Amino acid sequence: MFFFMPGVKRNAPELSRIKWYLFYLQGVTSPCASAMNPVFEYKGEYYSVSKRGVLCKAEDPDDPWKPTNADDVLTDIYEPAYYLSWLVEDTESSLYLNDAIYNYLAYDWFTYNEPPYLSPACTFLASSEFQRHPNNLNPGVPILSIGTTDSAGILEATGIYIPPERMNHTSVNLLADEELLEIYFYVSHDPSYRFADIYRIVLDLSEDDFQDWTVAIDEGSGEYMFDIVVTVDQINAAVAAAHPEGVDPVLYADPNSLGQPSYFADNDGSESLFYTYYSTDLGGIPDRSEGQISAIRIFPKIANAMITSVNVQGSAFIITGTGTVGAAYTVVGSTNLNQSVDLWTIIESDSINEAGSFSNSIPLDPAFSHGYYQLTLP
């Protein structure tokens, strides 16, 4: 889904140059006011996304920080009164009721002080839809987000081992025109770093009531919108390719696992993702990936398409590939690699067929000794 710049130093650019698309609700005790939750404004209302993807809404958009019953709650520094003014999304989705719920029935949630329903995002991660999703690098393995590391205690009490991993530390990017919300996250307390990368889930905000928001479905593939933003292996490979002589881990990322993503949009429209990571050489907080910090540039694609093979057959150059069914694409060519793509010649425009593939035959011109071709998307 995203590409990144290789060999990025851990030092961040000046924060004064970065345009924030979110701000933060402080607090520590509420699921809607856990420390450093992203808050966004949408259609005149204020919402937040906390750990485990829990959605909350301010009751009063004109004064979102005003407590509902200030006289009835503690007001010390650890339990700020204003968090009670936020409504928590607790309407179970159809996916939870018909699928993911089986993950929560094996033990007594109330004994462990956890609600059985957390969020649309966590419901998807605990479902069979996620277990079979093409972007799940651990097929058949869900992420339960149960929020406890007491797996030994659960095993002793119930005879069932529950892995302690959970969706954690969210960051958001609102795509208001498309009625979509991107949620970036990592997986905390992941045994053996099975889910060591940074991920993105997209919520469908088309319903007026935030209680009815669900994970969006891609119209082309029919899959729930879940992506791997960047992997540990991709970062390490990019750094190694940019610096084959080796690098100092104090200056360049060398992650073993990734954590705490934070989305930024710069004034020039470019997008970056800052993240913490557990350094292979320098160490960090085990299973939490909060030791060091670095950043990548991200470039979202509008549609999914890629070239899988190229070959010459007779007097034609054959390009084949796969992509999102129905997605439009254009093959362009030029004899000058340094020429702006806008000036390249359009060879053919078409769309991905119902089988999710494409093939184009480009006649070879003997007048030219070489040529370059690209696949472009709208």
Short mmCIF file of C-alpha atoms in Angstrom, two decimals:
data_model
loop_
_atom_site.label_atom_id
_atom_site.label_comp_id
_atom_site.label_asym_id
_atom_site.label_seq_id
_atom_site.Cartn_x
_atom_site.Cartn_y
_atom_site.Cartn_z
CA MET A 1 0.00 0.00 0.00
CA PHE A 2 2.84 2.37 0.73
CA PHE A 3 6.39 3.04 -0.38
CA PHE A 4 9.11 4.57 1.76
CA MET A 5 12.38 6.46 1.40
CA PRO A 6 15.43 4.26 2.09
CA GLY A 7 18.07 5.04 4.66
CA VAL A 8 16.02 7.57 6.63
CA LYS A 9 17.84 8.89 9.66
CA ARG A 10 16.16 8.69 13.02
CA ASN A 11 16.31 12.49 13.40
CA ALA A 12 12.88 14.03 12.65
CA PRO A 13 12.44 17.23 10.58
CA GLU A 14 11.60 20.47 12.35
CA LEU A 15 8.15 20.07 13.86
CA SER A 16 7.34 23.68 12.96
CA ARG A 17 7.27 22.59 9.31
CA ILE A 18 4.71 19.86 9.92
CA LYS A 19 0.99 20.49 9.65
CA TRP A 20 -0.94 18.53 12.26
CA TYR A 21 -4.11 16.86 11.04
CA LEU A 22 -4.97 15.80 14.56
CA PHE A 23 -4.60 16.91 18.13
CA TYR A 24 -4.68 15.03 21.40
CA LEU A 25 -7.04 14.47 24.28
CA GLN A 26 -5.09 14.16 27.50
CA GLY A 27 -5.93 11.83 30.36
CA VAL A 28 -5.06 8.36 31.55
CA THR A 29 -8.04 6.45 32.89
CA SER A 30 -10.84 6.33 30.33
CA PRO A 31 -10.83 4.17 27.17
CA CYS A 32 -11.64 7.39 25.32
CA ALA A 33 -9.04 9.44 27.15
CA SER A 34 -6.00 7.23 27.36
CA ALA A 35 -2.84 9.26 27.01
CA MET A 36 -2.24 10.83 23.59
CA ASN A 37 -5.38 9.75 21.75
CA PRO A 38 -5.87 11.23 18.27
CA VAL A 39 -8.93 13.47 17.98
CA PHE A 40 -10.48 14.62 14.71
CA GLU A 41 -13.38 16.84 13.63
CA TYR A 42 -15.88 15.43 11.14
CA LYS A 43 -19.13 17.07 10.00
CA GLY A 44 -19.08 19.45 12.94
CA GLU A 45 -18.54 16.77 15.61
CA TYR A 46 -15.42 15.73 17.54
CA TYR A 47 -14.29 12.11 17.76
CA SER A 48 -11.34 10.24 19.22
CA VAL A 49 -9.74 6.85 18.55
CA SER A 50 -8.01 5.28 21.54
CA LYS A 51 -6.07 2.08 22.09
CA ARG A 52 -7.77 -0.96 20.59
CA GLY A 53 -9.50 1.37 18.13
CA VAL A 54 -12.23 2.40 20.59
CA LEU A 55 -14.31 5.24 19.11
CA CYS A 56 -15.61 8.13 21.23
CA LYS A 57 -17.66 11.23 20.48
CA ALA A 58 -17.87 14.54 22.33
CA GLU A 59 -21.40 15.25 23.56
CA ASP A 60 -21.06 19.00 23.01
CA PRO A 61 -19.12 19.97 19.85
CA ASP A 62 -19.11 23.62 20.98
CA ASP A 63 -17.29 22.65 24.19
CA PRO A 64 -15.90 19.12 23.71
CA TRP A 65 -13.74 19.28 26.86
CA LYS A 66 -16.60 20.22 29.19
CA PRO A 67 -17.35 17.47 31.80
CA THR A 68 -20.91 16.19 31.97
CA ASN A 69 -21.18 15.88 35.76
CA ALA A 70 -18.14 17.60 37.18
CA ASP A 71 -19.46 17.40 40.76
CA ASP A 72 -19.83 13.62 40.61
CA VAL A 73 -16.35 12.60 39.47
CA LEU A 74 -12.79 12.81 40.69
CA THR A 75 -10.93 15.85 39.42
CA ASP A 76 -7.37 15.14 40.41
CA ILE A 77 -4.56 14.98 37.86
CA TYR A 78 -4.96 11.23 37.34
CA GLU A 79 -8.71 11.19 36.70
CA PRO A 80 -9.66 14.39 34.85
CA ALA A 81 -13.40 15.02 34.95
CA TYR A 82 -13.76 16.01 31.33
CA TYR A 83 -13.31 12.52 29.93
CA LEU A 84 -16.83 11.61 31.03
CA SER A 85 -18.25 14.04 28.49
CA TRP A 86 -17.33 11.63 25.66
CA LEU A 87 -19.71 8.93 24.43
CA VAL A 88 -18.21 5.49 23.78
CA GLU A 89 -19.12 3.47 20.68
CA ASP A 90 -20.52 0.18 21.96
CA THR A 91 -22.89 -1.06 19.23
CA GLU A 92 -21.84 -4.54 18.17
CA SER A 93 -21.39 -4.87 14.42
CA SER A 94 -22.77 -7.77 12.40
CA LEU A 95 -19.24 -9.10 12.04
CA TYR A 96 -18.93 -9.24 15.82
CA LEU A 97 -22.31 -10.86 16.31
CA ASN A 98 -21.90 -13.44 13.55
CA ASP A 99 -18.18 -14.18 13.58
CA ALA A 100 -15.66 -12.64 15.94
CA ILE A 101 -17.76 -13.20 19.04
CA TYR A 102 -16.55 -16.79 19.30
CA ASN A 103 -13.13 -15.44 20.22
CA TYR A 104 -14.56 -13.84 23.33
CA LEU A 105 -16.69 -16.66 24.72
CA ALA A 106 -13.88 -18.90 25.91
CA TYR A 107 -13.32 -17.01 29.16
CA ASP A 108 -15.04 -14.68 31.61
CA TRP A 109 -14.36 -11.16 30.42
CA PHE A 110 -15.87 -9.56 33.49
CA THR A 111 -13.59 -11.50 35.81
CA TYR A 112 -10.70 -9.95 33.93
CA ASN A 113 -12.41 -6.54 33.86
CA GLU A 114 -12.60 -6.30 30.07
CA PRO A 115 -15.72 -5.59 28.00
CA PRO A 116 -16.54 -8.29 25.43
CA TYR A 117 -16.90 -5.69 22.66
CA LEU A 118 -14.10 -3.22 22.00
CA SER A 119 -14.34 -1.59 18.57
CA PRO A 120 -15.11 -2.24 14.88
CA ALA A 121 -11.37 -2.50 14.20
CA CYS A 122 -10.73 -5.05 16.98
CA THR A 123 -13.78 -7.01 15.90
CA PHE A 124 -12.31 -7.38 12.42
CA LEU A 125 -8.88 -8.38 13.77
CA ALA A 126 -10.54 -11.11 15.87
CA SER A 127 -12.62 -12.46 13.00
CA SER A 128 -12.17 -15.24 10.45
CA GLU A 129 -12.25 -12.49 7.79
CA PHE A 130 -8.90 -11.26 9.13
CA GLN A 131 -7.54 -14.78 9.54
CA ARG A 132 -7.99 -15.43 5.81
CA HIS A 133 -7.25 -11.88 4.64
CA PRO A 134 -4.53 -11.73 1.93
CA ASN A 135 -2.64 -9.07 3.90
CA ASN A 136 -2.44 -11.17 7.05
CA LEU A 137 1.11 -12.55 6.99
CA ASN A 138 0.10 -15.11 9.62
CA PRO A 139 -2.84 -16.90 7.91
CA GLY A 140 -5.31 -18.37 10.38
CA VAL A 141 -4.01 -16.26 13.28
CA PRO A 142 -6.29 -13.55 14.76
CA ILE A 143 -5.35 -10.56 16.93
CA LEU A 144 -7.65 -10.63 19.94
CA SER A 145 -6.69 -7.33 21.62
CA ILE A 146 -7.72 -8.72 25.00
CA GLY A 147 -5.56 -6.21 26.86
CA THR A 148 -3.94 -8.50 29.41
CA THR A 149 -0.56 -10.16 29.75
CA ASP A 150 -1.87 -12.65 32.31
CA SER A 151 -1.95 -15.53 29.86
CA ALA A 152 -0.56 -17.91 32.48
CA GLY A 153 -3.40 -17.01 34.85
CA ILE A 154 -6.02 -17.46 32.16
CA LEU A 155 -4.51 -20.80 31.19
CA GLU A 156 -4.59 -21.99 34.81
CA ALA A 157 -8.17 -20.82 35.37
CA THR A 158 -9.73 -21.93 32.08
CA GLY A 159 -7.31 -24.36 30.46
CA ILE A 160 -7.15 -22.05 27.44
CA TYR A 161 -4.05 -20.10 26.42
CA ILE A 162 -4.87 -16.59 25.18
CA PRO A 163 -2.00 -14.76 23.44
CA PRO A 164 -1.55 -11.30 25.01
CA GLU A 165 -1.16 -9.25 21.83
CA ARG A 166 -3.41 -6.27 21.18
CA MET A 167 -4.06 -3.43 18.74
CA ASN A 168 -2.28 -0.43 20.26
CA HIS A 169 -1.40 3.27 19.96
CA THR A 170 -3.52 4.48 17.07
CA SER A 171 -2.95 7.43 14.76
CA VAL A 172 -5.52 8.67 12.26
CA ASN A 173 -5.91 10.42 8.93
CA LEU A 174 -9.37 11.63 7.94
CA LEU A 175 -10.34 11.32 4.26
CA ALA A 176 -13.43 13.49 4.61
CA ASP A 177 -14.31 13.65 0.90
CA GLU A 178 -14.39 9.85 0.72
CA GLU A 179 -16.06 9.42 4.14
CA LEU A 180 -13.18 7.21 5.25
CA LEU A 181 -10.89 7.22 8.28
CA GLU A 182 -7.44 5.64 8.13
CA ILE A 183 -6.27 4.18 11.45
CA TYR A 184 -2.59 3.37 11.77
CA PHE A 185 -1.52 1.03 14.58
CA TYR A 186 0.93 -1.58 15.76
CA VAL A 187 0.50 -4.77 17.77
CA SER A 188 1.74 -4.63 21.36
CA HIS A 189 2.91 -7.64 23.42
CA ASP A 190 3.12 -9.80 20.33
CA PRO A 191 4.58 -13.26 21.09
CA SER A 192 7.66 -13.97 18.96
CA TYR A 193 7.03 -10.79 16.92
CA ARG A 194 4.46 -12.49 14.70
CA PHE A 195 2.90 -9.09 13.91
CA ALA A 196 6.02 -6.92 14.04
CA ASP A 197 5.02 -4.39 11.36
CA ILE A 198 2.84 -1.25 11.10
CA TYR A 199 -0.71 -1.65 9.83
CA ARG A 200 -3.67 0.36 8.57
CA ILE A 201 -7.39 -0.27 8.93
CA VAL A 202 -9.92 1.97 7.15
CA LEU A 203 -13.32 2.77 8.65
CA ASP A 204 -16.41 3.62 6.61
CA LEU A 205 -17.88 6.88 8.01
CA SER A 206 -20.85 7.09 5.64
CA GLU A 207 -23.38 6.45 8.42
CA ASP A 208 -24.43 9.57 10.35
CA ASP A 209 -24.32 7.76 13.72
CA PHE A 210 -20.77 6.86 14.74
CA GLN A 211 -22.21 3.82 16.52
CA ASP A 212 -22.79 2.36 13.04
CA TRP A 213 -19.30 2.95 11.63
CA THR A 214 -17.64 -0.25 10.41
CA VAL A 215 -14.46 -1.38 8.69
CA ALA A 216 -14.70 -0.32 5.04
CA ILE A 217 -14.83 -2.89 2.22
CA ASP A 218 -12.89 -2.37 -1.00
CA GLU A 219 -15.38 -2.40 -3.88
CA GLY A 220 -12.90 -3.95 -6.29
CA SER A 221 -11.56 -6.86 -4.25
CA GLY A 222 -14.47 -7.27 -1.84
CA GLU A 223 -11.97 -7.48 1.03
CA TYR A 224 -12.03 -5.47 4.24
CA MET A 225 -9.63 -2.54 3.95
CA PHE A 226 -6.61 -3.68 5.95
CA ASP A 227 -3.05 -3.04 4.76
CA ILE A 228 0.53 -3.54 5.85
CA VAL A 229 1.98 -0.02 5.79
CA VAL A 230 5.62 -1.02 6.16
CA THR A 231 7.45 -4.11 7.39
CA VAL A 232 10.61 -4.60 9.40
CA ASP A 233 12.19 -6.44 6.47
CA GLN A 234 11.38 -3.61 4.04
CA ILE A 235 13.05 -0.99 6.24
CA ASN A 236 16.14 -3.10 6.86
CA ALA A 237 16.45 -3.95 3.15
CA ALA A 238 16.07 -0.30 2.11
CA VAL A 239 18.67 0.89 4.58
CA ALA A 240 21.09 -1.86 3.51
CA ALA A 241 20.56 -1.04 -0.19
CA ALA A 242 21.18 2.68 0.40
CA HIS A 243 24.23 2.02 2.57
CA PRO A 244 25.84 -1.27 1.51
CA GLU A 245 28.96 -0.36 3.49
CA GLY A 246 26.93 -0.59 6.70
CA VAL A 247 25.48 2.01 9.05
CA ASP A 248 25.69 3.13 12.64
CA PRO A 249 22.47 2.00 14.41
CA VAL A 250 22.59 5.24 16.41
CA LEU A 251 21.89 7.13 13.17
CA TYR A 252 19.83 4.73 11.05
CA ALA A 253 16.91 2.48 11.80
CA ASP A 254 17.64 -1.23 12.26
CA PRO A 255 14.30 -2.50 13.56
CA ASN A 256 13.43 -5.87 14.97
CA SER A 257 9.81 -4.76 15.45
CA LEU A 258 7.89 -1.54 14.87
CA GLY A 259 5.55 0.47 17.09
CA GLN A 260 3.60 3.66 17.87
CA PRO A 261 2.95 5.13 14.40
CA SER A 262 2.09 8.84 14.09
CA TYR A 263 0.76 10.23 10.82
CA PHE A 264 1.89 13.69 9.60
CA ALA A 265 1.01 15.78 6.56
CA ASP A 266 3.56 18.45 5.63
CA ASN A 267 2.71 21.88 4.27
CA ASP A 268 3.71 20.74 0.77
CA GLY A 269 1.16 17.90 0.84
CA SER A 270 3.70 15.13 1.40
CA GLU A 271 2.87 12.48 3.99
CA SER A 272 5.13 10.92 6.58
CA LEU A 273 4.78 8.30 9.27
CA PHE A 274 6.88 8.61 12.41
CA TYR A 275 7.25 5.41 14.39
CA THR A 276 9.12 3.86 17.26
CA TYR A 277 11.01 0.61 16.90
CA TYR A 278 12.90 -2.02 18.83
CA SER A 279 16.49 -1.79 17.57
CA THR A 280 18.22 -5.03 16.65
CA ASP A 281 21.57 -3.77 17.98
CA LEU A 282 20.59 -1.21 20.60
CA GLY A 283 17.67 -2.98 22.23
CA GLY A 284 14.53 -1.35 23.57
CA ILE A 285 11.48 -2.27 25.62
CA PRO A 286 10.85 -5.94 24.78
CA ASP A 287 7.55 -6.66 22.99
CA ARG A 288 6.61 -2.97 22.92
CA SER A 289 8.93 -1.57 20.23
CA GLU A 290 9.30 1.76 22.00
CA GLY A 291 13.06 2.11 22.13
CA GLN A 292 13.99 4.39 19.18
CA ILE A 293 12.23 6.66 16.68
CA SER A 294 12.46 7.08 12.91
CA ALA A 295 10.23 8.09 9.98
CA ILE A 296 9.21 7.08 6.47
CA ARG A 297 7.52 8.87 3.57
CA ILE A 298 4.24 7.28 2.48
CA PHE A 299 2.60 7.38 -0.93
CA PRO A 300 -0.91 5.82 -0.98
CA LYS A 301 -2.05 4.21 -4.22
CA ILE A 302 -5.53 4.88 -5.54
CA ALA A 303 -5.82 1.41 -7.03
CA ASN A 304 -3.80 -1.75 -6.72
CA ALA A 305 -1.94 -2.82 -9.86
CA MET A 306 1.48 -4.27 -10.50
CA ILE A 307 3.51 -5.65 -13.41
CA THR A 308 4.31 -9.33 -12.87
CA SER A 309 6.21 -10.18 -16.07
CA VAL A 310 7.73 -8.62 -19.19
CA ASN A 311 9.11 -10.44 -22.23
CA VAL A 312 9.67 -10.09 -25.97
CA GLN A 313 7.60 -12.21 -28.35
CA GLY A 314 8.53 -11.75 -32.00
CA SER A 315 8.34 -8.04 -32.73
CA ALA A 316 6.29 -7.15 -29.63
CA PHE A 317 7.07 -6.30 -26.03
CA ILE A 318 4.56 -8.04 -23.72
CA ILE A 319 3.63 -6.58 -20.31
CA THR A 320 1.37 -8.60 -18.00
CA GLY A 321 0.25 -8.05 -14.43
CA THR A 322 -2.46 -8.18 -11.79
CA GLY A 323 -4.58 -5.61 -9.98
CA THR A 324 -7.93 -4.52 -8.62
CA VAL A 325 -10.80 -5.70 -10.82
CA GLY A 326 -12.15 -2.82 -12.89
CA ALA A 327 -9.32 -0.41 -12.04
CA ALA A 328 -8.34 1.82 -14.96
CA TYR A 329 -4.70 2.00 -16.00
CA THR A 330 -2.56 3.45 -18.77
CA VAL A 331 0.70 2.20 -20.26
CA VAL A 332 3.01 5.08 -21.24
CA GLY A 333 6.40 4.98 -22.96
CA SER A 334 9.40 7.18 -23.71
CA THR A 335 12.94 6.88 -25.03
CA ASN A 336 14.10 9.45 -22.44
CA LEU A 337 13.99 8.21 -18.85
CA ASN A 338 14.59 11.72 -17.50
CA GLN A 339 11.56 13.17 -19.31
CA SER A 340 8.57 14.15 -17.15
CA VAL A 341 6.00 11.32 -17.11
CA ASP A 342 3.35 13.83 -18.19
CA LEU A 343 5.17 14.06 -21.54
CA TRP A 344 5.49 10.30 -22.13
CA THR A 345 3.49 8.82 -25.02
CA ILE A 346 0.28 6.98 -24.16
CA ILE A 347 0.61 3.45 -25.52
CA GLU A 348 -2.67 1.97 -24.34
CA SER A 349 -5.44 2.68 -21.80
CA ASP A 350 -7.53 -0.15 -20.40
CA SER A 351 -8.88 -1.62 -17.15
CA ILE A 352 -8.12 -4.72 -15.08
CA ASN A 353 -10.27 -7.64 -16.28
CA GLU A 354 -12.66 -9.75 -14.20
CA ALA A 355 -9.85 -12.22 -13.46
CA GLY A 356 -7.84 -9.43 -11.84
CA SER A 357 -5.16 -9.38 -14.54
CA PHE A 358 -4.06 -7.46 -17.63
CA SER A 359 -1.82 -7.98 -20.66
CA ASN A 360 -0.57 -5.48 -23.22
CA SER A 361 1.38 -6.05 -26.44
CA ILE A 362 3.59 -3.12 -27.47
CA PRO A 363 5.01 -3.20 -31.04
CA LEU A 364 8.79 -2.72 -31.12
CA ASP A 365 9.98 0.12 -33.34
CA PRO A 366 13.30 -0.77 -35.03
CA ALA A 367 14.03 2.97 -35.32
CA PHE A 368 14.69 3.13 -31.58
CA SER A 369 17.47 1.20 -29.86
CA HIS A 370 15.81 1.40 -26.47
CA GLY A 371 12.58 2.43 -24.72
CA TYR A 372 11.06 2.80 -21.25
CA TYR A 373 7.53 1.96 -20.14
CA GLN A 374 5.45 2.69 -17.06
CA LEU A 375 2.07 1.64 -15.73
CA THR A 376 0.14 4.68 -14.43
CA LEU A 377 -3.10 4.83 -12.45
CA PRO A 378 -5.67 7.65 -12.40
#
